[in-house]
XYZ file of C-alpha atoms in Angstrom:
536
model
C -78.875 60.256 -27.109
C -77.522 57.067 -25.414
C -74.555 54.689 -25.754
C -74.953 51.051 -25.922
C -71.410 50.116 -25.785
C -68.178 51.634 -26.040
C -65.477 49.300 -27.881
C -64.403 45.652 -27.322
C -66.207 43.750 -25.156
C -64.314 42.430 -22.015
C -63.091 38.223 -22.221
C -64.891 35.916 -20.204
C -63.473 32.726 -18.568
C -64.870 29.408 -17.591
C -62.918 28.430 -15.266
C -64.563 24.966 -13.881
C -64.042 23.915 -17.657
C -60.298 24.867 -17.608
C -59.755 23.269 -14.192
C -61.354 20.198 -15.853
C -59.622 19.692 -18.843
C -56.182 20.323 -16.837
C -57.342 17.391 -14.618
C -58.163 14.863 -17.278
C -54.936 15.986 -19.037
C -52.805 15.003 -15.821
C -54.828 11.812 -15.788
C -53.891 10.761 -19.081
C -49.950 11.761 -18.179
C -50.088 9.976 -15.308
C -52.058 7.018 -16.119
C -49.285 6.794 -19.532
C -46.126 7.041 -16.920
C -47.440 4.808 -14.812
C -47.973 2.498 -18.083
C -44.413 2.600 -18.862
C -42.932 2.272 -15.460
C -45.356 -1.158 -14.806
C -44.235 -2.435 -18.441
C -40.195 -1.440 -17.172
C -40.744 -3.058 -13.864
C -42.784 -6.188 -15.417
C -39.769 -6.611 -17.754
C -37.018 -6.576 -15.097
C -38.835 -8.674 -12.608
C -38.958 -11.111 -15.423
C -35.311 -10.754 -15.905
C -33.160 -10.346 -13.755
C -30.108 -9.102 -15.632
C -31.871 -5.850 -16.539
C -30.473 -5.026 -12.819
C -26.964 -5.549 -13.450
C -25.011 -2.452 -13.272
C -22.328 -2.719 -16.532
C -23.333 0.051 -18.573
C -20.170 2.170 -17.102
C -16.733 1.263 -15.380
C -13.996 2.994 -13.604
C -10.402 1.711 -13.151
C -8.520 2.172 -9.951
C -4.974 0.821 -10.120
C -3.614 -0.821 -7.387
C -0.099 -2.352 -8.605
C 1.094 -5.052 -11.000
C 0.420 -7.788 -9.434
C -2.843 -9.678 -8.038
C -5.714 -7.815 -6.390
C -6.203 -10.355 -3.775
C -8.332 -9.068 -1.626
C -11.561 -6.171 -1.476
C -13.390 -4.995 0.792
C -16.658 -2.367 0.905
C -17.635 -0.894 3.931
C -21.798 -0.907 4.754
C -22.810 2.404 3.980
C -20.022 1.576 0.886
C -18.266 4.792 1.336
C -14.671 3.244 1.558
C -13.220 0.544 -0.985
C -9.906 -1.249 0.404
C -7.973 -3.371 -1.986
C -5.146 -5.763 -1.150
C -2.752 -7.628 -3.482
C -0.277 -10.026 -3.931
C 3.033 -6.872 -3.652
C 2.037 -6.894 0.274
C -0.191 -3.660 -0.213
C -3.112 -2.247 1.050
C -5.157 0.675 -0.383
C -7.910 2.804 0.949
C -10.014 4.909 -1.895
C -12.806 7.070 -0.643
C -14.947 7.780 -3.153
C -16.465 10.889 -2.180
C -12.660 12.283 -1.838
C -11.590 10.848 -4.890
C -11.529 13.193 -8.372
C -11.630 11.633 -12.278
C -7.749 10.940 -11.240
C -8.885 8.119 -9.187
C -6.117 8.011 -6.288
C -5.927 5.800 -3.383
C -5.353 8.120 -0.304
C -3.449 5.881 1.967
C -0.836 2.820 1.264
C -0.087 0.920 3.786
C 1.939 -2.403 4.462
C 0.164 -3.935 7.621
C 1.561 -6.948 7.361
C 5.169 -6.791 6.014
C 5.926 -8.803 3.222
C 3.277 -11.035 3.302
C 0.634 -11.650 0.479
C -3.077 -10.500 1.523
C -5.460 -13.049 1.762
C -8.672 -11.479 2.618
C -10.191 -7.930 3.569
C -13.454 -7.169 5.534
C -15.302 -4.400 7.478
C -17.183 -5.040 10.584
C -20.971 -4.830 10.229
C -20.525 -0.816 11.932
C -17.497 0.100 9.439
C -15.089 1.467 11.938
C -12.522 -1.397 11.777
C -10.806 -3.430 9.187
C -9.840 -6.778 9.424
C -6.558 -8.308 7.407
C -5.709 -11.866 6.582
C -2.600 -12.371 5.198
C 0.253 -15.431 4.524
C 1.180 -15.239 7.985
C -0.169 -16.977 10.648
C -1.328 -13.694 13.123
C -4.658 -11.546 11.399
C -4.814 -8.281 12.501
C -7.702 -5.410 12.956
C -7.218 -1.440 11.735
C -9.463 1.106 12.331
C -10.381 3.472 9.366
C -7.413 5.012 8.689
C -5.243 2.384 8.357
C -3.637 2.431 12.437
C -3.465 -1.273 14.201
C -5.939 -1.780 16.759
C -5.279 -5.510 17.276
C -3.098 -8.012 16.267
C -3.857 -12.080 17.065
C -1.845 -14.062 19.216
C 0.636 -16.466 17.619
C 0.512 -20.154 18.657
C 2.563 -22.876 19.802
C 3.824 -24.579 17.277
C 5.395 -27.723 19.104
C 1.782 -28.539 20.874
C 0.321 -31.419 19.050
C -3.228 -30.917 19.710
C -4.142 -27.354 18.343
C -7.108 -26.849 20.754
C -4.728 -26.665 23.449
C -2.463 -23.500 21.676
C -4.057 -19.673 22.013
C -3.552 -18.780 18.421
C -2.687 -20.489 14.597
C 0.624 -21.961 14.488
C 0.339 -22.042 10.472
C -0.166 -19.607 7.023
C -4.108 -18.309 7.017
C -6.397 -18.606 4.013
C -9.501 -16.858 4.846
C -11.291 -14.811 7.470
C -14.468 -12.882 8.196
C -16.583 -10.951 10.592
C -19.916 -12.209 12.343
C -23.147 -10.421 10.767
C -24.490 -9.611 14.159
C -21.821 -9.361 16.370
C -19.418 -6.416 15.922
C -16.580 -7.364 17.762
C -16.417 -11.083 16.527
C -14.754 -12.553 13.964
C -13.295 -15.678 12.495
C -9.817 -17.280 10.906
C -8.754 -20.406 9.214
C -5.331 -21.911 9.040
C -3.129 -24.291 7.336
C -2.680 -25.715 11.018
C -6.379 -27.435 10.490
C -8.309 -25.197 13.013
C -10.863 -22.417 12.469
C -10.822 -19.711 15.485
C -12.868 -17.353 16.304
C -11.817 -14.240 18.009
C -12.774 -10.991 20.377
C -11.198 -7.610 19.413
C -10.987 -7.207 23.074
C -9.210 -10.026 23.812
C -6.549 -10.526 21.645
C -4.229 -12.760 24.102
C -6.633 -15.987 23.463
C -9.119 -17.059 20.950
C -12.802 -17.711 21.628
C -13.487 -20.607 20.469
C -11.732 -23.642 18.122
C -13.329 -25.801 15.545
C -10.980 -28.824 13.842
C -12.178 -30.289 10.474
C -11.842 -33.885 10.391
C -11.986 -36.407 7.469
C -13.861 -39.651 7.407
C -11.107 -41.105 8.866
C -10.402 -38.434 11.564
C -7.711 -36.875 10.746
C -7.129 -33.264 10.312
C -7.526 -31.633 7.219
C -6.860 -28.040 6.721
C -9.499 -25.830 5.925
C -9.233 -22.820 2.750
C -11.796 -20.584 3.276
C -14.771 -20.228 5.823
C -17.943 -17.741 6.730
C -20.985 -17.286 8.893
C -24.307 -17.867 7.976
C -26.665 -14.687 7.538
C -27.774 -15.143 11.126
C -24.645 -15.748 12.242
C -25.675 -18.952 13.504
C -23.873 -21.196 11.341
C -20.168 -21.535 10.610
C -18.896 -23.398 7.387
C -15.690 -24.508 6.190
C -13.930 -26.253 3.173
C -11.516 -27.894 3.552
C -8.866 -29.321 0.999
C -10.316 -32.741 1.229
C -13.482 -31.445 -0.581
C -15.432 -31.802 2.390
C -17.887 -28.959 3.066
C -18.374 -28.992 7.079
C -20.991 -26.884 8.753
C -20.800 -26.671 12.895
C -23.321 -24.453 14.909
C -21.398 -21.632 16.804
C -21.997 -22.950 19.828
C -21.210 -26.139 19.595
C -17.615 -26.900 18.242
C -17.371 -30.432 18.619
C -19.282 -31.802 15.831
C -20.451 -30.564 12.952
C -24.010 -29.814 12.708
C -23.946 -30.433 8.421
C -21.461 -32.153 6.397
C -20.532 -32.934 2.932
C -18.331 -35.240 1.949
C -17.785 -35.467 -1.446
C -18.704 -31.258 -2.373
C -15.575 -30.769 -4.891
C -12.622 -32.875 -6.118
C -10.111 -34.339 -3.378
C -6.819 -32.180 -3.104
C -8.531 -29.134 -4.972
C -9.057 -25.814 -2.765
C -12.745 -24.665 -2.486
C -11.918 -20.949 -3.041
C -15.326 -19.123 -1.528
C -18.246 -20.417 0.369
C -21.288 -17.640 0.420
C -24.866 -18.361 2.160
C -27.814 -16.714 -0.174
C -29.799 -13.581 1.876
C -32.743 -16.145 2.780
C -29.881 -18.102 4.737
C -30.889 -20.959 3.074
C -28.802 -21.527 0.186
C -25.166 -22.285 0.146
C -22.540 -21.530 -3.214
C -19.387 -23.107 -3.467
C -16.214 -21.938 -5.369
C -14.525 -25.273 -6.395
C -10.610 -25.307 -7.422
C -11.827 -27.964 -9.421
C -13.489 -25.614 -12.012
C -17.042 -25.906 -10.415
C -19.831 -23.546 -8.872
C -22.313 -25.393 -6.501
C -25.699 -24.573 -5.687
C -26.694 -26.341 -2.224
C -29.430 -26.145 0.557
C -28.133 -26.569 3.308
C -31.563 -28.760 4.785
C -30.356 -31.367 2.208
C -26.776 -31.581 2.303
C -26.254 -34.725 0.809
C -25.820 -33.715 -3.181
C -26.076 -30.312 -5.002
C -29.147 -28.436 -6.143
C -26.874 -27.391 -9.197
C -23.897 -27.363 -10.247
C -21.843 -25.375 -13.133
C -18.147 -26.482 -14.973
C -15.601 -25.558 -17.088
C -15.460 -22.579 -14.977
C -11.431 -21.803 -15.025
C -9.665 -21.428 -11.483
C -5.943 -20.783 -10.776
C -6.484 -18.943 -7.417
C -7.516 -19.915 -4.167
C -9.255 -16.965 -3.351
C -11.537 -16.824 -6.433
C -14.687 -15.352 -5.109
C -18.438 -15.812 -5.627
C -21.611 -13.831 -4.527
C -25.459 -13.516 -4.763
C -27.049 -10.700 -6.456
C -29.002 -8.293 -3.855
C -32.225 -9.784 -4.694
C -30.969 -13.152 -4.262
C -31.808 -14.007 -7.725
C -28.469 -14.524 -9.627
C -25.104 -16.100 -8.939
C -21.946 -14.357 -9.885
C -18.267 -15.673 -9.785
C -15.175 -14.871 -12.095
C -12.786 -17.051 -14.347
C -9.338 -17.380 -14.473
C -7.061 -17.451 -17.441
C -3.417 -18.089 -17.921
C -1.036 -14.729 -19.120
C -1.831 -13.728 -23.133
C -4.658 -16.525 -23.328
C -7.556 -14.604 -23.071
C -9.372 -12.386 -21.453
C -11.224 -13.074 -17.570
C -14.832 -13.085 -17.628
C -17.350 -12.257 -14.672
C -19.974 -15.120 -15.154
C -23.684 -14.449 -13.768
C -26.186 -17.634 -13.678
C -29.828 -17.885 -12.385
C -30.433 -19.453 -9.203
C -33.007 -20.836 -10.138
C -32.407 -22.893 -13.445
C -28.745 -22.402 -13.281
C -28.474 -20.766 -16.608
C -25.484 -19.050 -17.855
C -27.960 -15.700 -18.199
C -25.006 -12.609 -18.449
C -21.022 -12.398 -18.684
C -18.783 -9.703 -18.388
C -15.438 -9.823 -20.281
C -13.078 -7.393 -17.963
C -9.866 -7.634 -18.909
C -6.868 -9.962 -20.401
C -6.131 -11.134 -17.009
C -7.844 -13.738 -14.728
C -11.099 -12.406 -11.953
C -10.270 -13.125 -8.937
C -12.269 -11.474 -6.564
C -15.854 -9.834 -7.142
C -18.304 -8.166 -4.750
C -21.948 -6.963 -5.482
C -22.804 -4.277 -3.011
C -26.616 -4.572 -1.835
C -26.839 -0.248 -1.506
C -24.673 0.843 -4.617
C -25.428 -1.459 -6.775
C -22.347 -1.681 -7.936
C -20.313 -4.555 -8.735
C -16.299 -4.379 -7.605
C -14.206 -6.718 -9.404
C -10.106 -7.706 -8.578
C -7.677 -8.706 -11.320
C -4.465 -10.549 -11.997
C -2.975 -7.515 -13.616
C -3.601 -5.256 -10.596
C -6.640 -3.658 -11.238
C -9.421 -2.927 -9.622
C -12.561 -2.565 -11.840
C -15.978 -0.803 -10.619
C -19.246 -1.665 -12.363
C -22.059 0.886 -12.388
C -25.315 2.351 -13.709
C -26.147 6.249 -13.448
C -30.026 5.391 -12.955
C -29.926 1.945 -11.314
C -27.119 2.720 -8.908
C -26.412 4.951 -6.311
C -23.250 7.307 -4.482
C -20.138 5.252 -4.839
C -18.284 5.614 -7.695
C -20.843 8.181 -9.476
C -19.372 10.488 -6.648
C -16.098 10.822 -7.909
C -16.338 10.672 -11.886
C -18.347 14.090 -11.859
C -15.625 15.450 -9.906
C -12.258 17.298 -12.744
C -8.926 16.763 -11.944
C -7.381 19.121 -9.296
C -4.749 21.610 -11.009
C -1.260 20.477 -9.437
C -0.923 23.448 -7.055
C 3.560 24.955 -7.871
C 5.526 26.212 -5.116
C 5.431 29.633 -4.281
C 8.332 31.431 -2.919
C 7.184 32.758 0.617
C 8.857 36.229 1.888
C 8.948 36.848 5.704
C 6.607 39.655 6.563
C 8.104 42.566 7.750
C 6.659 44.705 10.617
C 7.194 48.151 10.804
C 6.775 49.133 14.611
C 8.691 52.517 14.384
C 7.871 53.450 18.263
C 8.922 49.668 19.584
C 11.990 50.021 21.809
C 15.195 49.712 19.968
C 16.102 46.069 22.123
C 12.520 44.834 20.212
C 13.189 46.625 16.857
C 13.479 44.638 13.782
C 16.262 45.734 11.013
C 15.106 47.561 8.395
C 14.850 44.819 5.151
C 17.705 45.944 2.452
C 17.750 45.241 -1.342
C 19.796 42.379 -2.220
C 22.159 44.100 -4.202
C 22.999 46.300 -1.680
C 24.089 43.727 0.354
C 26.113 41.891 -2.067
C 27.905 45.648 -2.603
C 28.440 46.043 1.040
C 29.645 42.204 1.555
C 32.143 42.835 -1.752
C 33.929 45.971 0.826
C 34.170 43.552 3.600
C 37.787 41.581 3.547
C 36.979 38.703 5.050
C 33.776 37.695 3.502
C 35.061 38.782 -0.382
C 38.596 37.314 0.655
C 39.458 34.668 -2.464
C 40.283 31.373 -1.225
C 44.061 30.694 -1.297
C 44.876 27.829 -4.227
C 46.535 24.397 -3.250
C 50.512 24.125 -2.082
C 52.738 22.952 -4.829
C 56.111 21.879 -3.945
C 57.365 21.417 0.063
C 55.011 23.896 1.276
C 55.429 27.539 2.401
C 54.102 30.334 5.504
C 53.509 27.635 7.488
C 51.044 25.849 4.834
C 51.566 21.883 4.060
C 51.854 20.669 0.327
C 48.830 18.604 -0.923
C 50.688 15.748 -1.127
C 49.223 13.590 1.666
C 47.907 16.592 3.375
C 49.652 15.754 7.386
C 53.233 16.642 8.133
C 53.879 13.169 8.967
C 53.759 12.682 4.867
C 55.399 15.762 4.122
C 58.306 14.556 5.964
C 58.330 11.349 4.953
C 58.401 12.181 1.247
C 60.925 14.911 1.821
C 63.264 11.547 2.927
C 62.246 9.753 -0.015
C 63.671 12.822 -2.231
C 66.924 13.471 -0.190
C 69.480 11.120 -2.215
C 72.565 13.001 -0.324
C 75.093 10.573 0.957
C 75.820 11.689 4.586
C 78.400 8.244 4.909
C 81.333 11.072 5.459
C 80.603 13.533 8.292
C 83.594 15.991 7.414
C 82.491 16.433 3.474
C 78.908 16.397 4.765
C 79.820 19.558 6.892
C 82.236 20.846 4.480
C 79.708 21.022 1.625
C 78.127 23.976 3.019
C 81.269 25.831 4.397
C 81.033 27.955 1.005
C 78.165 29.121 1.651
C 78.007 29.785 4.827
C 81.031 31.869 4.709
C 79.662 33.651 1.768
C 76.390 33.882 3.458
C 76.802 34.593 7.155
C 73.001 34.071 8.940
C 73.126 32.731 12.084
C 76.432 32.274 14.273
C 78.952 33.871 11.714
C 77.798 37.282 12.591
C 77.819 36.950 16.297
C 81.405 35.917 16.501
C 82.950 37.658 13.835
C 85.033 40.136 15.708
C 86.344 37.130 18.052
C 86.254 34.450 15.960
C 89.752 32.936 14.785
C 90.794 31.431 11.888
C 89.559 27.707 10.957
C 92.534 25.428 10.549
C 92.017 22.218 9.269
C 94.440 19.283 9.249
C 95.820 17.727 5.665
C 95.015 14.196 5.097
C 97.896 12.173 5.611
C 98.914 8.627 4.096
C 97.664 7.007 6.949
C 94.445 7.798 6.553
C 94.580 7.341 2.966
C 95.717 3.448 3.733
C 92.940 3.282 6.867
C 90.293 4.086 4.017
C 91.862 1.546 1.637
C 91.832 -1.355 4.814
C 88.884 -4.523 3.631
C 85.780 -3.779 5.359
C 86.376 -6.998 7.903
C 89.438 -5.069 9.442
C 87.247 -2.132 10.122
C 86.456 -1.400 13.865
C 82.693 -1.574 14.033
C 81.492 0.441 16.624
């Protein structure tokens, strides 16, 4: 008798159909992601201002007063602010916790305002414009590496003097070339400069106005190439020289913004082909620089109290941004973002009841820095569409605040040592204090102060010298020593009761005292007028 079968039957797989499902499954994933992420892209290529970064802020707090000045460095590790109360501040976000602390303030330049902060194109030094007439160059950390020659101020044409003779405005580092960069002054001259050379500028350029003269220039930059230099000047010219020619200018502008108003910021688009201007008159100019002659656009009614008010591209070059001033308790400061291209008012930011003054868009972040009236220094930022910077630090919790701890000195025991290297054994405190209470001297109670003349050799408090312990002694002594014999006679009593020093000598030889009786003659000398008196 056979068996068939014996129980279940063992499971059998296909296992081309399983791979094949799984694949067509992935497909479908994949081809849905890919869906969404072409409709997400579609959208923000369409519009722009899905890529601005405001869906979180931090707040780093400089001071009270104006944040004049910011600066990122390229790989935008290090922010540096400077204000109006003379200060500059480093923050390193990767150092910094959710406490948000600066870790170096510094005063480079005294007590003068800062003007304008920048990092060379490498990031290893700093340079600082402030209200006095000298920039200067620190590294990282804050220590001087160069400070600008000062000019002569009694030399009438300023190409002839090796440095500014006047207050800056503005300054800036060449985009190529890492030791280079460039100053303007209230003494009508833009310089450039070598950090290796700091005894001489490289090279001068003097704004002129239709009629010639000089007009002083407040605020300047390079091109994107470098190739370009461009100034504007108070006159609301906007003049444009090639860097290697500083004679004449290469593009010019005469009537760019209002006569007499500053032109706060000039900034050149990525494709170097597009120039904004920052108006004092309340403006924000679009140009291109192959047609100078009037503005591709132009914006108003944009507030401006500062004349350091900045304005930037986006990274992609496709919106403008610039902020707007207010006066104190009158509103609140807006960061303003247009379209290149149509000029439209597209996005706005309010940040706070104080006026914007100075804004930067960093091209890796993608984070948008922003310096206030009040003191504050705002940072912009998305978690998915920006990157390191200030994401670093906000994940990071407060460090505990670490007490002080008593330290005891060790105490080696080396019981074989020699007894010249021995160390004392340690004793209890109280032990000591009982052994210091036997000693004489150190338990001996300090002796209260003299009252009256003084005694065992000890002068009264009064005065606290001998010279006034005599002297008020005199004051006190009201005897009248005009009469020698009563003066002496006064104390024969006691002296004779009280023998000390000479009595007791003499006392077995000494004879009797006699004294003479006073007669009538003296009585009548006594009773003579004073101006019969011999005076001796």
């Amino acid at each position: 008798m056979g068996f068939s079968g014996f129980g279940k039957k063992a499971r059998t797989f296909d296992l081309e159909a399983i791979f094949e499902q799984t694949r067509r499954t992935a497909i479908e994933r994949s081809q849905r992601v890919l869906g969404e992420y072409f409709v997400t892209c579609t959208a923000v290529l369409h519009n722009p201002v899905k890529k601005i970064p405001d869906t979180h802020e931090i707040i780093l707090q400089h001071g009270t007063k104006t944040v004049s000045a910011l600066a990122l460095d390229p790989s935008g590790a290090r922010l540096v602010t400077g204000g109006y109360d003379y200060d500059v501040r480093f923050w390193d976000f990767a150092g910094m916790d959710q406490a948000l602390q600066a870790f170096r303030t510094l005063q480079p330049c005294e007590c003068h305002q800062i003007k304008s902060l920048q990092y060379s194109i490498t990031g290893d030094v700093l340079l600082v414009v402030s209200g006095n007439a000298q920039a200067k160059v620190l590294d990282r950390d804050g220590f001087n590496v160069m400070e600008c020659i000062k000019g002569d101020q009694y030399i009438v044409d300023m190409a002839n003097t090796k440095g500014h003779t006047a207050m800056l405005n503005c300054g800036c580092w060449h985009p190529k070339i890492k030791e280079e960069f460039m100053t303007c002054s209230n003494d009508g001259t833009v310089r450039t400069w070598d950090v290796k050379s700091e005894k001489q500028h490289k090279s001068v350029f003097k704004p002129r106005s239709q009629q010639g003269k000089k007009v002083v220039p407040t605020c300047c930059t390079y091109s994107r190439d470098g190739k370009l230099i461009a100034a504007g000047c108070q006159d609301g010219t906007i003049q444009i020289w090639d860097r290697n020619m500083s004679v004449h200018t290469k593009f010019h502008c005469r009537q760019a913004h209002t006569p007499g108003s500053d032109t706060s910021c000039l900034c050149f688009s990525y494709d170097g082909v597009t120039l904004a201007s920052r108006g004092g008159d309340d403006t924000l100019k679009i140009w291109d620089i192959r047609n100078f002659r009037k503005p591709v656009n132009e914006a108003n009614r944009l507030t401006n109290y500062f004349s350091m008010t900045d304005c930037c591209f986006s990274p992609d070059d496709r919106l403008v941004v610039t902020g707007t001033s207010v006066k104190k308790e009158e509103g609140n400061g807006k960061l303003v973002f247009f379209d290149r291209a149509s000029f439209q008012k597209v996005y706005e930011i309010e940040v706070t009841n104080a006026s914007v003054v100075r804004c930067l868009w960093h091209p890796k972040l993608n984070q948008i820095m922003v310096g206030t009236g009040n003191g504050l220094a705002k940072v912009y930022y998305d978690p998915v569409k920006s990157h390191r910077g200030a994401k670093l630090c906000v994940v990071k919790s407060k460090r505990k605040e670490k007490h002080a701890e008593t330290l005891t000195q060790d105490y080696i025991i080396t019981p074989h040592a020699l007894p010249m290297f021995r160390e004392a054994r340690q004793r209890s405190t109280r032990k000591q204090l009982e052994k210091d209470r036997l000693d004489p001297k150190k338990s001996h109670k300090p002796e209260p102060p003299v009252s009256g003349p003084g005694r065992g050799g000890r002068v009264a408090a009064h005065g606290g010298t001998l010279s006034s312990f005599i002297v008020k002694n005199i004051a006190l002594d009201k005897t009248d020593d005009s009469n020698p014999r009563e003066a002496i006679l006064r104390h024969a009593k006691e002296a004779s009761e009280n023998p000390y020093w000479i009595a007791p000598a003499y006392e077995q030889t000494q004879p009797e005292p006699v004294f003479a009786e006073e007669s009538e003659e003296d009585e009548e000398a006594d009773k003579e007028p004073e101006w019969k008196k011999r005076k001796i």
